[in-house]
């Protein structure tokens, strides 16, 4: 599903809570993609009547990370994105990097704090 069609919410294992609104979700998706050193899709295709499923692996700062993404649309055209990342070490690194990228915005609070601020 092209990211320009997002009109809803997003959540996932790198997030604490749910990101609401098309602009916020789009910003998170674009920023996530910008952090990948490389990305290799294992599967991408339709899921049911109103969904899209994606399974891929990537590298972030040289670390391997895998993700399964489910995008669903309801009858009102609202989109919901759910992403599950693995392994935990890479997920935590990725979440901290995203917090840095969104520093100074309300979106930053959805991501893990740096290790030094724990």
Coordinates of C-alpha atoms in Angstrom, one line a residue:
X1 CA 0.0 0.0 0.0
X2 CA 1.5 3.4 -0.9
X3 CA 2.2 5.5 2.1
X4 CA 0.3 8.5 0.7
X5 CA -3.0 6.6 1.4
X6 CA -2.5 6.6 5.2
X7 CA -5.4 8.2 7.0
X8 CA -5.4 6.6 10.4
X9 CA -3.1 5.2 13.1
X10 CA 0.0 3.2 13.5
X11 CA 1.5 1.0 16.3
X12 CA 4.2 -1.5 16.6
X13 CA 6.9 -3.1 18.7
X14 CA 9.2 0.0 18.4
X15 CA 6.5 2.2 19.7
X16 CA 5.0 2.9 23.1
X17 CA 1.4 3.7 22.3
X18 CA -0.3 4.5 19.0
X19 CA 0.7 7.3 16.6
X20 CA -2.5 9.0 15.4
X21 CA -3.1 10.9 12.2
X22 CA -2.1 10.6 8.6
X23 CA 0.8 13.1 8.7
X24 CA 2.3 11.5 11.9
X25 CA 2.0 8.0 10.6
X26 CA 3.4 9.0 7.2
X27 CA 6.3 10.8 8.9
X28 CA 7.1 7.7 11.0
X29 CA 7.0 5.4 8.0
X30 CA 9.2 7.7 5.9
X31 CA 11.7 8.1 8.7
X32 CA 11.8 4.3 9.3
X33 CA 12.7 3.7 5.7
X34 CA 15.4 6.4 5.8
X35 CA 17.2 4.6 8.6
X36 CA 17.6 1.3 6.6
X37 CA 21.1 0.6 5.3
X38 CA 19.3 -1.9 3.0
X39 CA 16.0 -3.7 2.8
X40 CA 15.0 -7.1 1.3
X41 CA 11.4 -8.1 1.0
X42 CA 10.5 -11.7 1.7
X43 CA 6.8 -11.2 0.9
X44 CA 4.5 -8.3 0.1
X45 CA 1.0 -8.7 -1.0
X46 CA -2.7 -8.5 -0.3
X47 CA -4.1 -9.7 3.0
X48 CA -7.9 -10.5 2.9
X49 CA -10.2 -8.0 1.3
X50 CA -9.0 -4.8 3.0
X51 CA -5.4 -5.4 3.9
X52 CA -1.8 -5.6 2.9
X53 CA 1.0 -7.8 4.4
X54 CA 4.7 -7.2 4.2
X55 CA 7.6 -9.3 5.6
X56 CA 11.1 -8.0 5.2
X57 CA 14.6 -7.9 6.7
X58 CA 16.8 -4.9 6.8
X59 CA 20.0 -3.5 8.3
X60 CA 20.1 -0.5 10.7
X61 CA 23.5 0.8 11.6
X62 CA 24.8 -2.5 10.4
X63 CA 22.5 -4.5 12.7
X64 CA 20.0 -7.0 11.2
X65 CA 16.3 -6.3 11.8
X66 CA 13.2 -8.1 10.6
X67 CA 9.7 -6.8 10.3
X68 CA 6.2 -8.0 9.6
X69 CA 3.7 -5.2 8.7
X70 CA 0.0 -5.5 8.5
X71 CA -1.9 -2.6 6.9
X72 CA -5.7 -2.7 7.2
X73 CA -8.4 -0.3 5.9
X74 CA -11.9 0.0 7.3
X75 CA -15.1 1.0 5.4
X76 CA -14.5 4.7 6.2
X77 CA -11.1 4.5 4.5
X78 CA -9.2 4.8 7.7
X79 CA -5.9 2.9 7.7
X80 CA -4.3 1.2 10.6
X81 CA -0.6 0.1 10.4
X82 CA 0.9 -2.5 12.8
X83 CA 4.5 -3.4 12.6
X84 CA 6.3 -6.1 14.6
X85 CA 10.2 -5.9 14.7
X86 CA 12.7 -8.5 15.7
X87 CA 15.2 -9.3 17.4
X88 CA 14.9 -7.3 20.6
X89 CA 18.4 -5.9 20.5
X90 CA 17.9 -4.4 17.1
X91 CA 14.3 -3.3 17.9
X92 CA 15.6 -1.3 20.9
X93 CA 18.4 0.3 18.9
X94 CA 16.0 1.2 16.2
X95 CA 13.5 2.7 18.6
X96 CA 16.2 4.9 20.2
X97 CA 17.4 6.0 16.7
X98 CA 13.8 7.0 15.9
X99 CA 13.5 8.9 19.2
X100 CA 16.6 10.9 18.2
X101 CA 15.1 11.6 14.7
X102 CA 11.9 12.9 16.2
X103 CA 13.5 14.8 19.0
X104 CA 11.6 18.0 19.8
X105 CA 8.3 16.6 18.5
X106 CA 5.4 14.9 20.3
X107 CA 6.2 11.7 18.2
X108 CA 9.5 11.3 20.0
X109 CA 7.8 10.2 23.2
X110 CA 6.5 7.1 21.5
X111 CA 10.1 5.7 21.2
X112 CA 12.7 4.3 23.6
X113 CA 14.9 6.7 25.5
X114 CA 18.6 6.4 25.1
X115 CA 20.4 3.9 27.2
X116 CA 22.2 6.7 29.1
X117 CA 18.8 8.2 30.3
X118 CA 17.6 5.1 31.9

